[in-house]
PDB file of C-alpha atoms and ligand atoms in Angstrom:
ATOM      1  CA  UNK A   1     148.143  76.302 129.376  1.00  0.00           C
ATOM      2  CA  UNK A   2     151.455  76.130 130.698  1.00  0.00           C
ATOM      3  CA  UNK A   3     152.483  79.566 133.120  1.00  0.00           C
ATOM      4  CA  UNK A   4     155.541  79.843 134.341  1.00  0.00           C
ATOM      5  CA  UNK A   5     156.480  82.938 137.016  1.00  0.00           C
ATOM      6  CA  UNK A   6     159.812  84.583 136.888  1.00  0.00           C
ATOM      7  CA  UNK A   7     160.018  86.302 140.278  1.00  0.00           C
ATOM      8  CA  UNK A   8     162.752  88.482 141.118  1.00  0.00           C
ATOM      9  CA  UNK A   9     163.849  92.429 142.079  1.00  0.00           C
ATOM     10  CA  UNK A  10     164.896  93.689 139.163  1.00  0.00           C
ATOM     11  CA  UNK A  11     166.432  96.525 140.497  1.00  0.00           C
ATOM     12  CA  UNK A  12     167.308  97.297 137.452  1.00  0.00           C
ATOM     13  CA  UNK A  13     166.332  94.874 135.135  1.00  0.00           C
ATOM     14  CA  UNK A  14     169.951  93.797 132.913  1.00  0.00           C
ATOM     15  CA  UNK A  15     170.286  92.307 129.892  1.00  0.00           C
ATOM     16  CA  UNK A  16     170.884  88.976 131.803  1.00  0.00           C
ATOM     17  CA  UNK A  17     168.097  88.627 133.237  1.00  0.00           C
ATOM     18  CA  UNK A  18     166.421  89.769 129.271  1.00  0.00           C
ATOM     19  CA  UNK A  19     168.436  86.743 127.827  1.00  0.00           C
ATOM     20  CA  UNK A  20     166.676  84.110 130.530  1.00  0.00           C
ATOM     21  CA  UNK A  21     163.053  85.713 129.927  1.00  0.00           C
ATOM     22  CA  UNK A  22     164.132  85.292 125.810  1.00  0.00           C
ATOM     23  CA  UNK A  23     164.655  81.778 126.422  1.00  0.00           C
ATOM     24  CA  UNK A  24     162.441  80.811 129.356  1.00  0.00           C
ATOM     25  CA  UNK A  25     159.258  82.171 127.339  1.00  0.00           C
ATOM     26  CA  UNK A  26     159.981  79.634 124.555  1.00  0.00           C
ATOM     27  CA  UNK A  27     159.321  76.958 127.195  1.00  0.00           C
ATOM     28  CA  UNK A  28     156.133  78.056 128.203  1.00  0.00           C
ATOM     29  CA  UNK A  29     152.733  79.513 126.992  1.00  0.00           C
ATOM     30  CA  UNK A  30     152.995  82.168 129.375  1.00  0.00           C
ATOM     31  CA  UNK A  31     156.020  83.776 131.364  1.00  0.00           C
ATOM     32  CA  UNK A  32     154.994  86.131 134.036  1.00  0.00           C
ATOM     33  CA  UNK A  33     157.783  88.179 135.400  1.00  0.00           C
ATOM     34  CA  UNK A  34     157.107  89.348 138.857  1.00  0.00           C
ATOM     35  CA  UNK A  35     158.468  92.350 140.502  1.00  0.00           C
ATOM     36  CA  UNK A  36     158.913  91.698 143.971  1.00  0.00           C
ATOM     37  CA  UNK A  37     158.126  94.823 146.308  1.00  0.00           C
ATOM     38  CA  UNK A  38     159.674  94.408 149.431  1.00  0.00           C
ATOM     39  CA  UNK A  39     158.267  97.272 151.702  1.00  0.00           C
ATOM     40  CA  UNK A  40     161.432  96.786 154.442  1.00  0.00           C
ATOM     41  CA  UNK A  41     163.951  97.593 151.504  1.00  0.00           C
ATOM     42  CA  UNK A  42     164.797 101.030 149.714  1.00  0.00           C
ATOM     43  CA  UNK A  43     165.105 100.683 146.269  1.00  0.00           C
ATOM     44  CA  UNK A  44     166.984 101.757 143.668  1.00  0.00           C
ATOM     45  CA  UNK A  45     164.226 102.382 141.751  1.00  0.00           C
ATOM     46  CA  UNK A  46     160.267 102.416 142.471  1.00  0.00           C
ATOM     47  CA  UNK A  47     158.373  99.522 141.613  1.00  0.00           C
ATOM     48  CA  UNK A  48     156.461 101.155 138.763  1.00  0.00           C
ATOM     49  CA  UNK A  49     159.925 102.245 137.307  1.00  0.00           C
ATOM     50  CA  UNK A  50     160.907  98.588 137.320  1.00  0.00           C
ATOM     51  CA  UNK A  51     157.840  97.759 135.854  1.00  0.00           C
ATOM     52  CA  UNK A  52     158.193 100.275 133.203  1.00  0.00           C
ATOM     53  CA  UNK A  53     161.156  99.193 132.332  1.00  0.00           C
ATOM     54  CA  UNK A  54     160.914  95.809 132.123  1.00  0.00           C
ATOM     55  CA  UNK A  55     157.882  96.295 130.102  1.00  0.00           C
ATOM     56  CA  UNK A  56     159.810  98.136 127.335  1.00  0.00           C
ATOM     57  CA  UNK A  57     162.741  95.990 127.730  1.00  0.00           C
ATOM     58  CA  UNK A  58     160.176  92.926 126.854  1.00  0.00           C
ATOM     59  CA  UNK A  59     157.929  94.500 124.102  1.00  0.00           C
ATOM     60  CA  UNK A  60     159.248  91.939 121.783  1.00  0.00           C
ATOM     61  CA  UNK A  61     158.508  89.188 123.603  1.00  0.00           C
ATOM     62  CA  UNK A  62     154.834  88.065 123.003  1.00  0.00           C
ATOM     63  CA  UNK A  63     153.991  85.775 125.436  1.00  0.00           C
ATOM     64  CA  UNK A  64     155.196  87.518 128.782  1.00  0.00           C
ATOM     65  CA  UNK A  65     153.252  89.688 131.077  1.00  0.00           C
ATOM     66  CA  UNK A  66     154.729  92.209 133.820  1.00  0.00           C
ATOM     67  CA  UNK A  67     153.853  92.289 137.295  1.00  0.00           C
ATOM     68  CA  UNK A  68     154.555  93.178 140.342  1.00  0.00           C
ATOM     69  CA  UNK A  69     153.391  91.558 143.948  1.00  0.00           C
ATOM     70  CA  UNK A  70     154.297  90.764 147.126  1.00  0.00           C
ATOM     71  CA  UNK A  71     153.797  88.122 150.163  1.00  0.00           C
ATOM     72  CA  UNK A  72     154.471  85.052 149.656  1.00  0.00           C
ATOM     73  CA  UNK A  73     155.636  84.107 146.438  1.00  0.00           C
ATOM     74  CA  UNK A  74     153.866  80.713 146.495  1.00  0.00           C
ATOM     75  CA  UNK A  75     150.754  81.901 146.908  1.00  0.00           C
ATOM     76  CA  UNK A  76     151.363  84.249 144.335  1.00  0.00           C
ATOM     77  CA  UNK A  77     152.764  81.603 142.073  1.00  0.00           C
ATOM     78  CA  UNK A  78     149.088  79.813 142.884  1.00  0.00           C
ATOM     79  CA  UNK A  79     146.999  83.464 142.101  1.00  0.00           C
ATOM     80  CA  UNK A  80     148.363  83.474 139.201  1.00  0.00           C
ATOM     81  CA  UNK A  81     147.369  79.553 138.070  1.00  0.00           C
ATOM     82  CA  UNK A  82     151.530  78.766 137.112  1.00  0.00           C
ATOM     83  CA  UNK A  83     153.080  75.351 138.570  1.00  0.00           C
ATOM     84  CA  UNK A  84     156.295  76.013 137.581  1.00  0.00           C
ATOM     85  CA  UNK A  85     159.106  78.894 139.173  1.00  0.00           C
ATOM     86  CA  UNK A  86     161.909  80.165 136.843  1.00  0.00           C
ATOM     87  CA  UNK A  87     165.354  81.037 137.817  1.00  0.00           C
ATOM     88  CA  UNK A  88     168.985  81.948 136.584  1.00  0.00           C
ATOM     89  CA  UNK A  89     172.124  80.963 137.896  1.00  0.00           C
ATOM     90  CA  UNK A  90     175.647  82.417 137.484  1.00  0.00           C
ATOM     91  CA  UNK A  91     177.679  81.049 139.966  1.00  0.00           C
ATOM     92  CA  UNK A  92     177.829  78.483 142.574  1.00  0.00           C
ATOM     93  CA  UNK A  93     177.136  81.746 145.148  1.00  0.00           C
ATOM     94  CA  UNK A  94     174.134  81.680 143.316  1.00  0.00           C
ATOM     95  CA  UNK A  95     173.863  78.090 143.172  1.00  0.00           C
ATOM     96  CA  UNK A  96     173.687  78.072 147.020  1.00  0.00           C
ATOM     97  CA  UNK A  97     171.350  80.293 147.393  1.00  0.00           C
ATOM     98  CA  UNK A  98     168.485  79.000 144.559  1.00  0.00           C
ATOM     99  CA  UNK A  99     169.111  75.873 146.444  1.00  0.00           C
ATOM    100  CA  UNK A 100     167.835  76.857 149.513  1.00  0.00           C
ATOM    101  CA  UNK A 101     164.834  78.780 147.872  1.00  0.00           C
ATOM    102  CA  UNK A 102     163.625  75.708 145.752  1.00  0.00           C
ATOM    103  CA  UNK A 103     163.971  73.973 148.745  1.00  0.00           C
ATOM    104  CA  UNK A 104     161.701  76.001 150.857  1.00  0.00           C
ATOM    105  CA  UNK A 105     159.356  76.522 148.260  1.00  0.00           C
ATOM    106  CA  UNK A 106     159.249  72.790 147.767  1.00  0.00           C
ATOM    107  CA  UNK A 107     158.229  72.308 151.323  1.00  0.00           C
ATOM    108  CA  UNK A 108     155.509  74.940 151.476  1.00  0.00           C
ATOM    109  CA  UNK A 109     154.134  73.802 148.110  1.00  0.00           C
ATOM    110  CA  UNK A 110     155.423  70.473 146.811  1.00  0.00           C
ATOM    111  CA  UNK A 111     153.409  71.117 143.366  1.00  0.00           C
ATOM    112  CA  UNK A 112     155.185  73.764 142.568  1.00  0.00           C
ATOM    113  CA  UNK A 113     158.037  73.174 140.783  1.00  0.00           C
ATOM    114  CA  UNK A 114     161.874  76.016 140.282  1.00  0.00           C
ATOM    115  CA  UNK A 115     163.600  75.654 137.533  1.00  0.00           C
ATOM    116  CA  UNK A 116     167.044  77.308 136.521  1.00  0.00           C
ATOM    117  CA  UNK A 117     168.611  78.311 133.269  1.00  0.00           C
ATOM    118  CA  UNK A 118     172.702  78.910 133.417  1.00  0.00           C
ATOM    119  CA  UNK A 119     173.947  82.322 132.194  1.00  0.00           C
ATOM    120  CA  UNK A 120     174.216  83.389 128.938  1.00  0.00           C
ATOM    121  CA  UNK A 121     178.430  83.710 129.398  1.00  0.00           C
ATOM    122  CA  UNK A 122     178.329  86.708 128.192  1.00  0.00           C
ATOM    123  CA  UNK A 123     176.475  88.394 131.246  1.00  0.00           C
ATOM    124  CA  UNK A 124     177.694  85.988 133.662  1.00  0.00           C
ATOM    125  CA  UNK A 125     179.817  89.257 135.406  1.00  0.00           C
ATOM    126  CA  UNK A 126     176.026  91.315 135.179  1.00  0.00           C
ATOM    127  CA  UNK A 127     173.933  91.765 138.546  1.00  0.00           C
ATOM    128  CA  UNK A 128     171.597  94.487 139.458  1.00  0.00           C
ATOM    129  CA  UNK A 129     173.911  95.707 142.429  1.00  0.00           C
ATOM    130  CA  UNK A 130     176.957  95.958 140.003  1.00  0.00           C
ATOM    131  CA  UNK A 131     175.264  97.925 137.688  1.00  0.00           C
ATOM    132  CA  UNK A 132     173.875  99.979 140.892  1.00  0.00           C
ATOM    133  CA  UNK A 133     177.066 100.542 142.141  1.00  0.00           C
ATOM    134  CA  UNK A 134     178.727 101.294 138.612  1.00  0.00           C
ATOM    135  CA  UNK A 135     175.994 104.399 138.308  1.00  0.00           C
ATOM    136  CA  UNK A 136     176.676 105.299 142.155  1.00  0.00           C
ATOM    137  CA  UNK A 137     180.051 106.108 140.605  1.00  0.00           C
ATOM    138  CA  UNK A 138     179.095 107.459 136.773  1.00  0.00           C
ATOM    139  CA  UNK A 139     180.631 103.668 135.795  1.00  0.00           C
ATOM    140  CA  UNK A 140     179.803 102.948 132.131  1.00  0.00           C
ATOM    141  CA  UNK A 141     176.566 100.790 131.989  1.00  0.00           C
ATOM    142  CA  UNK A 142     176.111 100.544 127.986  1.00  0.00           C
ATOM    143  CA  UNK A 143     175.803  96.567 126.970  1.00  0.00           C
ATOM    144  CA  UNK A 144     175.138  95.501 130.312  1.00  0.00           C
ATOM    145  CA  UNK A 145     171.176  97.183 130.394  1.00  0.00           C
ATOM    146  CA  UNK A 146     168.602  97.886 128.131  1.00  0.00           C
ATOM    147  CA  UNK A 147     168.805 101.128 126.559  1.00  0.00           C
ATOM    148  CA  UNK A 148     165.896 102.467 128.700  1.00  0.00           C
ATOM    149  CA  UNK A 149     167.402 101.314 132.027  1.00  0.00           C
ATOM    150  CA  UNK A 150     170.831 102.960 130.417  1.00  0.00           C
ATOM    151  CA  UNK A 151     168.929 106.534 129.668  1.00  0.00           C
ATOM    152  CA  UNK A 152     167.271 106.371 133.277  1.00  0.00           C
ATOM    153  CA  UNK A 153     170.522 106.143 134.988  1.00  0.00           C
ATOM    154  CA  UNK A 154     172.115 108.548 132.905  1.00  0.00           C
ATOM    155  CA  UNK A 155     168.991 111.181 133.291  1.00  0.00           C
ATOM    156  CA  UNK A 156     169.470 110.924 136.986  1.00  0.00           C
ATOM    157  CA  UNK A 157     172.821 110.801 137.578  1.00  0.00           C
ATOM    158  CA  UNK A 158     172.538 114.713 135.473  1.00  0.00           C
ATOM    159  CA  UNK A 159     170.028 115.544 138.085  1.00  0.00           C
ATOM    160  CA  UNK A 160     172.012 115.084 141.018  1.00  0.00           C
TER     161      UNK A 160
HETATM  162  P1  LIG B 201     166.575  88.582 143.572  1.00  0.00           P
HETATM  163  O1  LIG B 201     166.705  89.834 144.388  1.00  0.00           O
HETATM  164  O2  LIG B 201     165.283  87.859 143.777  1.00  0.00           O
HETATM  165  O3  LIG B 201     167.755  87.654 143.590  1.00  0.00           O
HETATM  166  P2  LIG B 201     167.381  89.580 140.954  1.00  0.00           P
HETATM  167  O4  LIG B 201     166.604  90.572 140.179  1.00  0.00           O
HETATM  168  O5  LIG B 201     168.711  90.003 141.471  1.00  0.00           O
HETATM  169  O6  LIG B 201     166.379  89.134 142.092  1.00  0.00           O
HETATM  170  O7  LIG B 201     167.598  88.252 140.128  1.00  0.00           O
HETATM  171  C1  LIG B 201     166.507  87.502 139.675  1.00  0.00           C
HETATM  172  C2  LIG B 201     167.001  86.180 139.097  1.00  0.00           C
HETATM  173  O8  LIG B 201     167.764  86.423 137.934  1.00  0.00           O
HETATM  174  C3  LIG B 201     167.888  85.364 140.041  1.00  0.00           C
HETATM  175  O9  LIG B 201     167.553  83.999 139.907  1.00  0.00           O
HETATM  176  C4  LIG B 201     169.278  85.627 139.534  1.00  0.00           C
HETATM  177  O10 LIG B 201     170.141  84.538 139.795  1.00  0.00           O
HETATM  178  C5  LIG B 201     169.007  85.758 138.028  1.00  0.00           C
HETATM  179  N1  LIG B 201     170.025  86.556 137.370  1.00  0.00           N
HETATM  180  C6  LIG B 201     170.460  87.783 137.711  1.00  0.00           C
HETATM  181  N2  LIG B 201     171.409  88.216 136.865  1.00  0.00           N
HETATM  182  C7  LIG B 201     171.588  87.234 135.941  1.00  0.00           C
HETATM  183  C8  LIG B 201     172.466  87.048 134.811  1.00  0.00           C
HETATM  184  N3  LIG B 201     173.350  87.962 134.455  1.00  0.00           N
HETATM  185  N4  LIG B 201     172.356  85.876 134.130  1.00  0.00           N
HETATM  186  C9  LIG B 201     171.473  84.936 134.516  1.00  0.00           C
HETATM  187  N5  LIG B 201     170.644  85.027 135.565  1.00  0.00           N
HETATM  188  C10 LIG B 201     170.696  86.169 136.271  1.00  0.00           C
END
């Protein structure tokens, strides 16, 4: 059985990152998308919301499975029986940095193997911290989320 771990924040999950899980999870038998928690960082939102979301935002994709973790993320790659790290680049910023990553994960695991999958060109322009700073200012989100992410960020932004 081939597992493949899609690691990232998520903070919130976009409809970017939904287009690489679509067609990453053809590739494998299993795509496991982990939510890294990173304890020295406030959030946007909890862990459990990203979770939640991304759960709903995936229910039509059979063969993934939520998570969330942190540590190292080869070790957790290893927990979780996958060989293979799955990754999405927009831009050569991006480029840079995925570069680096592979490379250090390649030296503290050389079986373990990052792939990356280009942008779908229509959410090239879509990152987490646009989106967070378009709802820091009531900015329109619609399109660039799933609907659930949208009605979050729309719920809170009434509360405050
Ligand atoms: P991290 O904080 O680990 O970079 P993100 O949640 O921001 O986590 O991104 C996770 C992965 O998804 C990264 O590899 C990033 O390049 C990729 N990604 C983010 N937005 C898009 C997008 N619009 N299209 C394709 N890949 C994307």
């Amino acid at each position: 059985m081939k597992i493949a771990v899609f690691p990232g924040s998520f903070d919130p999950v976009t409809n970017g990152h939904i287009d690489i899980f679509e067609r990453a999870s053809q590739m494998f038998d299993e795509l496991i998308v982990g939510v890294f928690h990173n304890i020295n960082k406030k959030p946007f939102f909890s862990v459990e919301d990203r979770v939640k979301f991304l759960t709903e935002a995936t229910a039509h994709i059979s063969n993934i499975k939520i998570d969330a973790f942190d540590g190292l993320l080869n070790e957790y790659v290893r927990a979780k029986q996958a060989s293979v790290i799955v990754r999405g680049l927009r831009t050569v910023t991006d480029f840079e940095y995925e570069f680096q990553r592979a490379q250090m994960m390649r030296h503290l695991d050389s079986g373990i193997e990052t792939i990356f999958m280009t942008t779908n060109p229509k959410y090239a322009f879509v990152s987490s911290s646009g989106v967070r700073e378009l709802s820091n200012f009531n900015g329109e989100i619609k399109g660039l989320v799933p609907n659930c992410v949208e009605l979050a960020i729309k719920k809170r932004a009434r509360q405050l």
